[in-house]
Amino acid sequence: MKKKPFVTKEQLEDIVKQYPTPFHLYDEKGIRENARKVKQAFSWNKGYKEYFAVKATPNPYILQILHEEGFGCDCSSFTELMMSEACGITGEEIMFSSNATPAKEFEYARELGAIINLDDITHIDFLEQHGGIPETISCRYNPGGVFKMSNGIMDNPGDAKYGLTTEQMFEAFRILKQKGAKHFGIHAFLASNTVTNEYYPALAKVLFELAVKLKEETGADIKFINLSGGVGIPYRPDQDPNDILAIGEGVRKVYEEILVPAGMGDVALCTEMGRFILGPYGGLITTAIHEKHTHKEYIGCDACAANLMRPAIYGAYHHITVMGKENEPCDHKYDVTGSLCENSDKFAIDRMLPKIDMGDLLFIHDAGAHGFAMGYNYNGKLRSAEILLQEDGSAKMIRRAETPEDLYATFDFSEFKFPFDRWYE
């Protein structure tokens, strides 16, 4: 399978005239189409709700687009709650899933009327003191052990800091009922970036069986079950993508096998996808500005790991298209690098690509989630702009690039005078 950018070279060249590289570019048309497909996949469940994982792409313009498509927000911090509120997303359209949570964050979540998803049994008393116990509340489940499937996809819940044990789930529900909770949710996240249609149905089976037992043994009213995220994307061109319609159908079968016979056919389902919703619909756009011929062949870009750190910290693969050379042979082997003082600052190692000339625009694929969001300022690098390719083909800046004034704004300017006039756009 050949990965194709969602933008043409001509479109990019026009955008670059107004917004210099590097920048993150998002495809509104693709985002909306994918959002509608996700809703279609779970349309059989009357109460279904997707809570977009804000941490994946924390931009209010993106949240607004998804809210227009019927999505809520999955928040995990004070500032994510703040962004959600700024977009008019409040109440039960927010799922607040946090861990080691400061008091003021629980208090803010309660003020907004968010659904709180507790990460630990000790948080019950803490929440009661800082915001109070709501009538509807959720608990995050961690079954321990290793979550392994026949296709080799696995994660290690037993080594994860998140969630309650099986025994604690039952105890927590009883305690919460005594403290006034009336409606309950169950949440679990057991594997990350799975590229298989079997993950959600397998997770659903675990949670549905637990839900039946919790209802039977505690009398709790299970209002919703949250399958969280974990549905991944094919970063490599030879990977087959997930089929969200097949995934939804797989979950439906398990729902009808386990919940319906138990008299729980009215339980709503939730998801909290980030990567699947946004990943393929964002790219990092950068310009080749240097070439180096030493022990290897290097291409130096004006973007670096500060703009997209996944390759540097995970060794993650991100496909690269040299714009305008999509049909040329990939007969040159390059390390594609940024300018950080770190040897791991490489977008690609020994990657076969067409010959790259200085000034070529590179489209780094699948940077729409956990791309800009994980950026940082090491080496004094300034975080780049975010641009939205709107449905009509026009480009809109949805976050400007940082300036030196932004970087140094927390210093006391009465003590230090920075030569900001030396900065050039």
Short mmCIF file of C-alpha atoms in Angstrom, two decimals:
data_model
loop_
_atom_site.label_atom_id
_atom_site.label_comp_id
_atom_site.label_asym_id
_atom_site.label_seq_id
_atom_site.Cartn_x
_atom_site.Cartn_y
_atom_site.Cartn_z
CA MET A 1 0.00 0.00 0.00
CA LYS A 2 1.31 3.43 -0.91
CA LYS A 3 0.81 6.27 1.53
CA LYS A 4 -0.43 9.43 -0.14
CA PRO A 5 -0.42 12.91 1.39
CA PHE A 6 -3.82 14.56 1.73
CA VAL A 7 -2.38 17.69 0.14
CA THR A 8 -0.73 18.32 -3.24
CA LYS A 9 2.66 19.88 -3.82
CA GLU A 10 0.99 22.91 -5.37
CA GLN A 11 -1.28 23.37 -2.37
CA LEU A 12 1.68 23.10 -0.01
CA GLU A 13 3.73 25.58 -1.97
CA ASP A 14 0.88 28.09 -1.67
CA ILE A 15 0.55 27.47 2.07
CA VAL A 16 4.30 27.84 2.60
CA LYS A 17 4.22 31.30 1.02
CA GLN A 18 2.09 32.41 3.96
CA TYR A 19 3.24 30.08 6.73
CA PRO A 20 6.91 29.11 6.71
CA THR A 21 7.93 25.56 7.53
CA PRO A 22 7.99 23.69 9.77
CA PHE A 23 4.33 23.36 10.67
CA HIS A 24 1.71 20.71 11.41
CA LEU A 25 -1.04 20.48 8.83
CA TYR A 26 -4.46 18.89 9.47
CA ASP A 27 -7.06 17.66 7.00
CA GLU A 28 -10.55 18.81 8.04
CA LYS A 29 -12.31 16.75 5.35
CA GLY A 30 -10.57 13.55 6.43
CA ILE A 31 -11.19 14.23 10.11
CA ARG A 32 -14.92 14.72 9.58
CA GLU A 33 -15.29 11.67 7.33
CA ASN A 34 -13.47 9.48 9.83
CA ALA A 35 -15.54 10.82 12.73
CA ARG A 36 -18.74 9.93 10.90
CA LYS A 37 -17.46 6.44 10.16
CA VAL A 38 -16.68 5.87 13.84
CA LYS A 39 -20.22 6.92 14.80
CA GLN A 40 -21.61 4.64 12.10
CA ALA A 41 -19.62 1.69 13.48
CA PHE A 42 -21.32 1.99 16.88
CA SER A 43 -24.70 3.35 15.75
CA TRP A 44 -26.33 0.09 16.89
CA ASN A 45 -25.72 1.21 20.49
CA LYS A 46 -28.28 3.87 21.40
CA GLY A 47 -26.14 5.72 23.96
CA TYR A 48 -22.78 5.50 22.19
CA LYS A 49 -20.41 8.46 22.70
CA GLU A 50 -16.84 9.06 21.55
CA TYR A 51 -14.83 11.19 23.97
CA PHE A 52 -11.87 12.40 21.92
CA ALA A 53 -8.58 12.09 23.80
CA VAL A 54 -7.59 15.75 24.08
CA LYS A 55 -3.99 14.83 24.90
CA ALA A 56 -3.55 13.49 21.36
CA THR A 57 -4.18 16.84 19.62
CA PRO A 58 -4.93 19.62 22.11
CA ASN A 59 -6.20 22.34 19.83
CA PRO A 60 -9.59 24.04 20.36
CA TYR A 61 -10.26 24.26 16.62
CA ILE A 62 -9.88 20.49 16.36
CA LEU A 63 -12.12 19.98 19.41
CA GLN A 64 -14.76 22.22 17.84
CA ILE A 65 -14.76 20.22 14.61
CA LEU A 66 -15.17 16.97 16.54
CA HIS A 67 -17.84 18.46 18.79
CA GLU A 68 -19.80 19.45 15.69
CA GLU A 69 -19.62 15.75 14.75
CA GLY A 70 -21.06 14.78 18.15
CA PHE A 71 -17.88 13.97 20.07
CA GLY A 72 -17.09 14.87 23.66
CA CYS A 73 -13.71 15.28 25.33
CA ASP A 74 -11.56 12.86 27.30
CA CYS A 75 -9.57 15.13 29.64
CA SER A 76 -6.78 14.25 32.07
CA SER A 77 -5.60 17.60 33.43
CA PHE A 78 -6.72 21.05 34.57
CA THR A 79 -5.69 22.74 31.32
CA GLU A 80 -7.42 20.11 29.18
CA LEU A 81 -10.60 20.73 31.17
CA MET A 82 -10.07 24.44 30.57
CA MET A 83 -9.76 23.94 26.80
CA SER A 84 -12.88 21.80 26.78
CA GLU A 85 -14.84 24.48 28.64
CA ALA A 86 -13.55 27.15 26.24
CA CYS A 87 -15.06 25.15 23.38
CA GLY A 88 -18.43 24.93 25.14
CA ILE A 89 -17.93 21.26 25.97
CA THR A 90 -19.06 20.70 29.57
CA GLY A 91 -21.13 18.39 31.75
CA GLU A 92 -21.35 14.74 30.78
CA GLU A 93 -19.70 15.53 27.44
CA ILE A 94 -16.43 15.43 29.41
CA MET A 95 -14.86 12.23 30.68
CA PHE A 96 -12.21 13.13 33.27
CA SER A 97 -9.69 10.28 33.51
CA SER A 98 -6.72 11.27 35.62
CA ASN A 99 -4.20 9.66 37.97
CA ALA A 100 -2.30 11.05 40.97
CA THR A 101 -4.88 13.82 40.63
CA PRO A 102 -4.39 17.17 42.42
CA ALA A 103 -7.34 18.38 44.50
CA LYS A 104 -8.00 21.44 42.33
CA GLU A 105 -8.43 19.23 39.25
CA PHE A 106 -11.14 17.10 40.86
CA GLU A 107 -12.82 20.30 42.06
CA TYR A 108 -12.75 21.82 38.57
CA ALA A 109 -14.08 18.61 36.98
CA ARG A 110 -16.95 18.59 39.50
CA GLU A 111 -17.72 22.26 38.78
CA LEU A 112 -18.01 21.44 35.09
CA GLY A 113 -20.23 18.44 35.79
CA ALA A 114 -17.77 16.08 34.08
CA ILE A 115 -18.02 12.32 34.45
CA ILE A 116 -15.15 11.38 36.75
CA ASN A 117 -13.30 8.14 36.08
CA LEU A 118 -11.45 7.19 39.28
CA ASP A 119 -8.03 5.64 38.91
CA ASP A 120 -7.69 4.25 42.44
CA ILE A 121 -9.86 3.17 45.36
CA THR A 122 -8.12 5.66 47.68
CA HIS A 123 -9.33 8.46 45.41
CA ILE A 124 -12.89 7.93 46.65
CA ASP A 125 -12.23 9.63 49.99
CA PHE A 126 -10.01 12.22 48.30
CA LEU A 127 -12.74 13.12 45.81
CA GLU A 128 -15.32 13.27 48.58
CA GLN A 129 -13.17 15.90 50.31
CA HIS A 130 -12.41 17.81 47.10
CA GLY A 131 -15.58 18.19 45.05
CA GLY A 132 -17.83 15.51 46.47
CA ILE A 133 -19.13 12.19 45.17
CA PRO A 134 -21.37 12.65 42.11
CA GLU A 135 -24.43 10.55 41.32
CA THR A 136 -22.74 9.17 38.19
CA ILE A 137 -19.16 7.95 38.51
CA SER A 138 -16.78 5.55 36.78
CA CYS A 139 -13.87 3.39 37.91
CA ARG A 140 -10.86 2.37 35.88
CA TYR A 141 -10.17 -1.37 35.85
CA ASN A 142 -6.78 -3.09 35.71
CA PRO A 143 -7.06 -6.90 35.61
CA GLY A 144 -3.30 -7.37 36.01
CA GLY A 145 -1.31 -9.98 34.17
CA VAL A 146 -0.61 -9.73 30.46
CA PHE A 147 -3.31 -8.92 27.94
CA LYS A 148 -2.39 -11.17 25.02
CA MET A 149 -4.29 -12.09 21.90
CA SER A 150 -3.77 -14.80 19.32
CA ASN A 151 -2.26 -12.39 16.83
CA GLY A 152 0.49 -11.42 19.27
CA ILE A 153 -0.87 -8.01 20.23
CA MET A 154 -0.24 -7.52 23.93
CA ASP A 155 0.27 -5.08 26.71
CA ASN A 156 1.21 -5.56 30.32
CA PRO A 157 -1.53 -4.28 32.64
CA GLY A 158 0.20 -5.84 35.64
CA ASP A 159 3.09 -3.43 35.20
CA ALA A 160 0.88 -0.36 34.58
CA LYS A 161 0.29 2.31 37.23
CA TYR A 162 -3.37 2.71 36.25
CA GLY A 163 -6.61 1.32 37.59
CA LEU A 164 -8.17 -0.83 40.31
CA THR A 165 -7.76 -4.58 40.82
CA THR A 166 -10.72 -6.89 40.39
CA GLU A 167 -11.32 -7.07 44.14
CA GLN A 168 -11.01 -3.30 44.49
CA MET A 169 -13.65 -2.73 41.78
CA PHE A 170 -16.27 -4.57 43.83
CA GLU A 171 -15.23 -2.83 47.03
CA ALA A 172 -15.18 0.59 45.32
CA PHE A 173 -18.68 0.17 43.90
CA ARG A 174 -20.04 -0.78 47.35
CA ILE A 175 -18.33 2.21 49.00
CA LEU A 176 -19.49 4.61 46.30
CA LYS A 177 -23.08 3.38 46.61
CA GLN A 178 -22.93 4.02 50.36
CA LYS A 179 -21.67 7.54 49.65
CA GLY A 180 -24.57 8.35 47.35
CA ALA A 181 -23.48 7.28 43.85
CA LYS A 182 -26.44 5.99 41.82
CA HIS A 183 -25.07 5.27 38.34
CA PHE A 184 -21.76 3.64 37.42
CA GLY A 185 -19.34 3.30 34.55
CA ILE A 186 -16.46 0.89 33.93
CA HIS A 187 -13.32 1.82 32.00
CA ALA A 188 -10.15 -0.01 30.97
CA PHE A 189 -7.21 0.59 28.65
CA LEU A 190 -5.20 -2.59 28.21
CA ALA A 191 -3.24 -2.22 24.96
CA SER A 192 -1.92 0.64 22.88
CA ASN A 193 -1.87 1.32 19.14
CA THR A 194 -3.31 -2.06 18.19
CA VAL A 195 -3.57 -2.66 14.47
CA THR A 196 -6.11 -5.47 14.65
CA ASN A 197 -9.88 -5.65 14.48
CA GLU A 198 -9.89 -8.02 17.47
CA TYR A 199 -8.71 -5.72 20.28
CA TYR A 200 -11.94 -3.89 21.07
CA PRO A 201 -14.10 -7.06 20.99
CA ALA A 202 -11.60 -8.84 23.29
CA LEU A 203 -11.53 -5.89 25.70
CA ALA A 204 -15.31 -5.64 25.53
CA LYS A 205 -15.64 -9.28 26.60
CA VAL A 206 -13.50 -8.62 29.69
CA LEU A 207 -15.47 -5.51 30.64
CA PHE A 208 -18.91 -6.90 29.84
CA GLU A 209 -18.31 -9.98 31.98
CA LEU A 210 -17.07 -7.79 34.82
CA ALA A 211 -20.10 -5.53 34.47
CA VAL A 212 -22.51 -8.44 34.83
CA LYS A 213 -20.76 -9.65 38.00
CA LEU A 214 -20.63 -6.14 39.47
CA LYS A 215 -24.35 -5.68 38.90
CA GLU A 216 -25.18 -9.07 40.38
CA GLU A 217 -22.96 -8.75 43.46
CA THR A 218 -23.25 -5.04 44.29
CA GLY A 219 -26.59 -4.11 42.78
CA ALA A 220 -24.94 -1.22 40.98
CA ASP A 221 -26.73 0.40 38.05
CA ILE A 222 -24.16 0.11 35.25
CA LYS A 223 -24.93 3.07 33.02
CA PHE A 224 -22.00 2.89 30.59
CA ILE A 225 -18.90 0.90 29.68
CA ASN A 226 -15.90 2.80 28.32
CA LEU A 227 -13.64 0.88 25.93
CA SER A 228 -11.13 3.76 26.07
CA GLY A 229 -8.59 4.05 23.24
CA GLY A 230 -5.92 1.73 21.90
CA VAL A 231 -7.24 1.38 18.35
CA GLY A 232 -4.18 2.15 16.28
CA ILE A 233 -3.20 3.22 12.79
CA PRO A 234 -0.86 1.70 10.18
CA TYR A 235 2.24 3.86 10.40
CA ARG A 236 4.02 1.64 7.89
CA PRO A 237 2.78 1.43 4.30
CA ASP A 238 2.78 -2.39 4.37
CA GLN A 239 0.37 -2.55 7.32
CA ASP A 240 -3.33 -3.15 6.83
CA PRO A 241 -5.48 -0.51 8.55
CA ASN A 242 -8.11 -1.28 11.14
CA ASP A 243 -11.65 -1.59 9.83
CA ILE A 244 -13.71 0.40 12.34
CA LEU A 245 -16.97 -0.99 10.93
CA ALA A 246 -15.74 -4.55 11.53
CA ILE A 247 -14.57 -3.54 15.00
CA GLY A 248 -17.99 -2.10 15.84
CA GLU A 249 -19.67 -5.26 14.60
CA GLY A 250 -17.31 -7.41 16.69
CA VAL A 251 -18.21 -5.45 19.81
CA ARG A 252 -21.92 -5.74 18.97
CA LYS A 253 -21.70 -9.54 18.88
CA VAL A 254 -20.05 -9.67 22.31
CA TYR A 255 -22.61 -7.18 23.64
CA GLU A 256 -25.46 -9.40 22.50
CA GLU A 257 -23.77 -12.54 23.84
CA ILE A 258 -23.04 -11.18 27.34
CA LEU A 259 -24.96 -8.04 28.27
CA VAL A 260 -28.33 -8.59 26.57
CA PRO A 261 -29.02 -11.99 28.23
CA ALA A 262 -28.12 -10.41 31.59
CA GLY A 263 -30.82 -7.77 31.13
CA MET A 264 -28.23 -5.07 30.44
CA GLY A 265 -29.14 -4.27 26.84
CA ASP A 266 -29.51 -0.59 27.67
CA VAL A 267 -25.88 -0.05 28.72
CA ALA A 268 -24.26 2.75 26.70
CA LEU A 269 -20.81 2.33 25.21
CA CYS A 270 -18.06 4.96 25.15
CA THR A 271 -14.71 5.17 23.42
CA GLU A 272 -11.79 7.56 23.91
CA MET A 273 -9.84 7.34 20.71
CA GLY A 274 -7.21 9.91 19.82
CA ARG A 275 -4.70 8.35 17.46
CA PHE A 276 -7.32 6.61 15.32
CA ILE A 277 -9.42 9.76 15.04
CA LEU A 278 -6.62 12.22 14.18
CA GLY A 279 -3.34 10.41 13.46
CA PRO A 280 -3.57 9.93 9.67
CA TYR A 281 -5.15 13.35 9.17
CA GLY A 282 -2.14 15.36 10.25
CA GLY A 283 1.32 15.71 8.77
CA LEU A 284 4.50 17.52 9.75
CA ILE A 285 5.65 19.71 6.86
CA THR A 286 9.35 20.50 6.72
CA THR A 287 11.91 21.74 4.21
CA ALA A 288 15.22 20.08 3.35
CA ILE A 289 17.84 22.75 4.08
CA HIS A 290 21.16 20.84 4.30
CA GLU A 291 22.80 17.74 2.91
CA LYS A 292 25.80 16.05 4.46
CA HIS A 293 28.09 13.42 2.95
CA THR A 294 30.22 11.71 5.61
CA HIS A 295 29.99 8.14 6.84
CA LYS A 296 26.38 8.23 5.75
CA GLU A 297 24.17 10.42 3.61
CA TYR A 298 22.21 12.93 5.69
CA ILE A 299 19.38 15.31 4.90
CA GLY A 300 18.94 18.11 7.43
CA CYS A 301 15.46 19.61 7.88
CA ASP A 302 14.12 22.76 9.48
CA ALA A 303 11.94 20.54 11.71
CA CYS A 304 13.40 18.44 14.49
CA ALA A 305 12.39 16.07 17.30
CA ALA A 306 10.97 19.08 19.16
CA ASN A 307 8.23 19.07 16.49
CA LEU A 308 7.73 15.30 16.37
CA MET A 309 9.51 13.31 19.04
CA ARG A 310 8.07 9.82 18.48
CA PRO A 311 10.95 8.63 16.24
CA ALA A 312 13.53 9.93 18.73
CA ILE A 313 12.02 8.40 21.88
CA TYR A 314 10.41 5.22 20.50
CA GLY A 315 12.30 4.60 17.30
CA ALA A 316 8.82 4.97 15.78
CA TYR A 317 8.38 4.79 12.02
CA HIS A 318 6.80 7.74 10.23
CA HIS A 319 6.50 7.52 6.47
CA ILE A 320 8.03 10.39 4.46
CA THR A 321 6.89 11.67 1.09
CA VAL A 322 9.17 13.98 -0.91
CA MET A 323 6.54 16.25 -2.42
CA GLY A 324 6.51 16.24 -6.20
CA LYS A 325 8.68 13.12 -6.38
CA GLU A 326 6.05 10.54 -5.44
CA ASN A 327 6.59 8.59 -8.66
CA GLU A 328 10.39 8.76 -8.73
CA PRO A 329 12.44 5.71 -7.72
CA CYS A 330 13.47 5.43 -4.06
CA ASP A 331 17.12 4.82 -4.90
CA HIS A 332 18.85 7.03 -2.31
CA LYS A 333 19.49 5.97 1.28
CA TYR A 334 19.28 8.78 3.83
CA ASP A 335 19.16 9.58 7.49
CA VAL A 336 16.65 12.43 7.69
CA THR A 337 17.55 14.61 10.66
CA GLY A 338 16.74 17.73 12.60
CA SER A 339 19.14 20.18 14.25
CA LEU A 340 18.94 19.21 17.94
CA CYS A 341 22.08 18.40 19.91
CA GLU A 342 20.93 14.79 20.16
CA ASN A 343 21.94 11.97 17.84
CA SER A 344 18.46 10.47 18.22
CA ASP A 345 17.03 13.52 16.43
CA LYS A 346 16.25 11.58 13.27
CA PHE A 347 12.93 11.23 11.47
CA ALA A 348 14.29 8.32 9.45
CA ILE A 349 17.37 6.10 9.50
CA ASP A 350 18.66 4.38 6.37
CA ARG A 351 15.41 5.26 4.61
CA MET A 352 15.21 4.67 0.88
CA LEU A 353 13.79 7.82 -0.74
CA PRO A 354 13.94 9.67 -4.05
CA LYS A 355 16.90 12.01 -4.44
CA ILE A 356 16.24 14.98 -2.16
CA ASP A 357 17.31 18.42 -3.30
CA MET A 358 17.65 21.42 -1.06
CA GLY A 359 14.35 23.24 -0.82
CA ASP A 360 12.27 20.10 -1.29
CA LEU A 361 9.19 19.91 0.91
CA LEU A 362 8.87 16.74 2.97
CA PHE A 363 5.52 15.47 4.22
CA ILE A 364 5.98 13.37 7.37
CA HIS A 365 2.87 11.22 7.66
CA ASP A 366 0.63 10.26 10.58
CA ALA A 367 1.60 13.18 12.81
CA GLY A 368 -1.96 14.24 13.57
CA ALA A 369 -1.96 12.70 17.05
CA HIS A 370 0.83 12.73 19.62
CA GLY A 371 2.76 14.96 17.23
CA PHE A 372 2.55 18.64 18.09
CA ALA A 373 1.18 17.62 21.50
CA MET A 374 4.48 16.07 22.57
CA GLY A 375 6.59 19.02 21.40
CA TYR A 376 9.08 20.76 23.66
CA ASN A 377 11.63 23.57 23.76
CA TYR A 378 14.95 21.79 24.21
CA ASN A 379 17.83 23.72 22.60
CA GLY A 380 15.54 26.73 22.70
CA LYS A 381 13.54 25.38 19.78
CA LEU A 382 10.27 27.20 19.19
CA ARG A 383 7.11 25.17 18.73
CA SER A 384 5.76 25.38 15.21
CA ALA A 385 2.41 26.54 13.87
CA GLU A 386 -0.63 24.37 13.31
CA ILE A 387 -2.51 24.85 10.06
CA LEU A 388 -5.93 23.49 9.12
CA LEU A 389 -6.56 22.51 5.51
CA GLN A 390 -10.25 23.35 5.40
CA GLU A 391 -12.85 21.44 3.45
CA ASP A 392 -12.90 24.13 0.74
CA GLY A 393 -9.15 23.74 0.20
CA SER A 394 -8.13 26.96 1.95
CA ALA A 395 -5.60 27.04 4.78
CA LYS A 396 -6.32 28.49 8.20
CA MET A 397 -3.78 29.00 10.96
CA ILE A 398 -5.21 27.44 14.13
CA ARG A 399 -2.11 28.02 16.26
CA ARG A 400 0.65 30.47 15.45
CA ALA A 401 4.29 29.54 15.77
CA GLU A 402 6.04 30.47 19.00
CA THR A 403 8.36 33.47 19.15
CA PRO A 404 11.35 34.13 21.41
CA GLU A 405 9.05 36.35 23.49
CA ASP A 406 6.87 33.30 24.18
CA LEU A 407 9.86 31.18 25.13
CA TYR A 408 11.23 33.72 27.60
CA ALA A 409 7.92 35.14 28.87
CA THR A 410 8.31 33.56 32.31
CA PHE A 411 11.58 35.35 33.04
CA ASP A 412 11.66 38.67 34.91
CA PHE A 413 12.28 41.23 32.16
CA SER A 414 13.24 43.82 34.76
CA GLU A 415 16.35 41.71 35.41
CA PHE A 416 17.17 40.69 31.86
CA LYS A 417 16.83 42.46 28.52
CA PHE A 418 16.54 40.07 25.63
CA PRO A 419 17.45 41.28 22.10
CA PHE A 420 14.11 40.33 20.55
CA ASP A 421 14.73 42.68 17.65
CA ARG A 422 17.32 40.21 16.35
CA TRP A 423 14.65 37.58 15.68
CA TYR A 424 13.61 37.18 12.08
CA GLU A 425 10.43 35.59 10.84
#
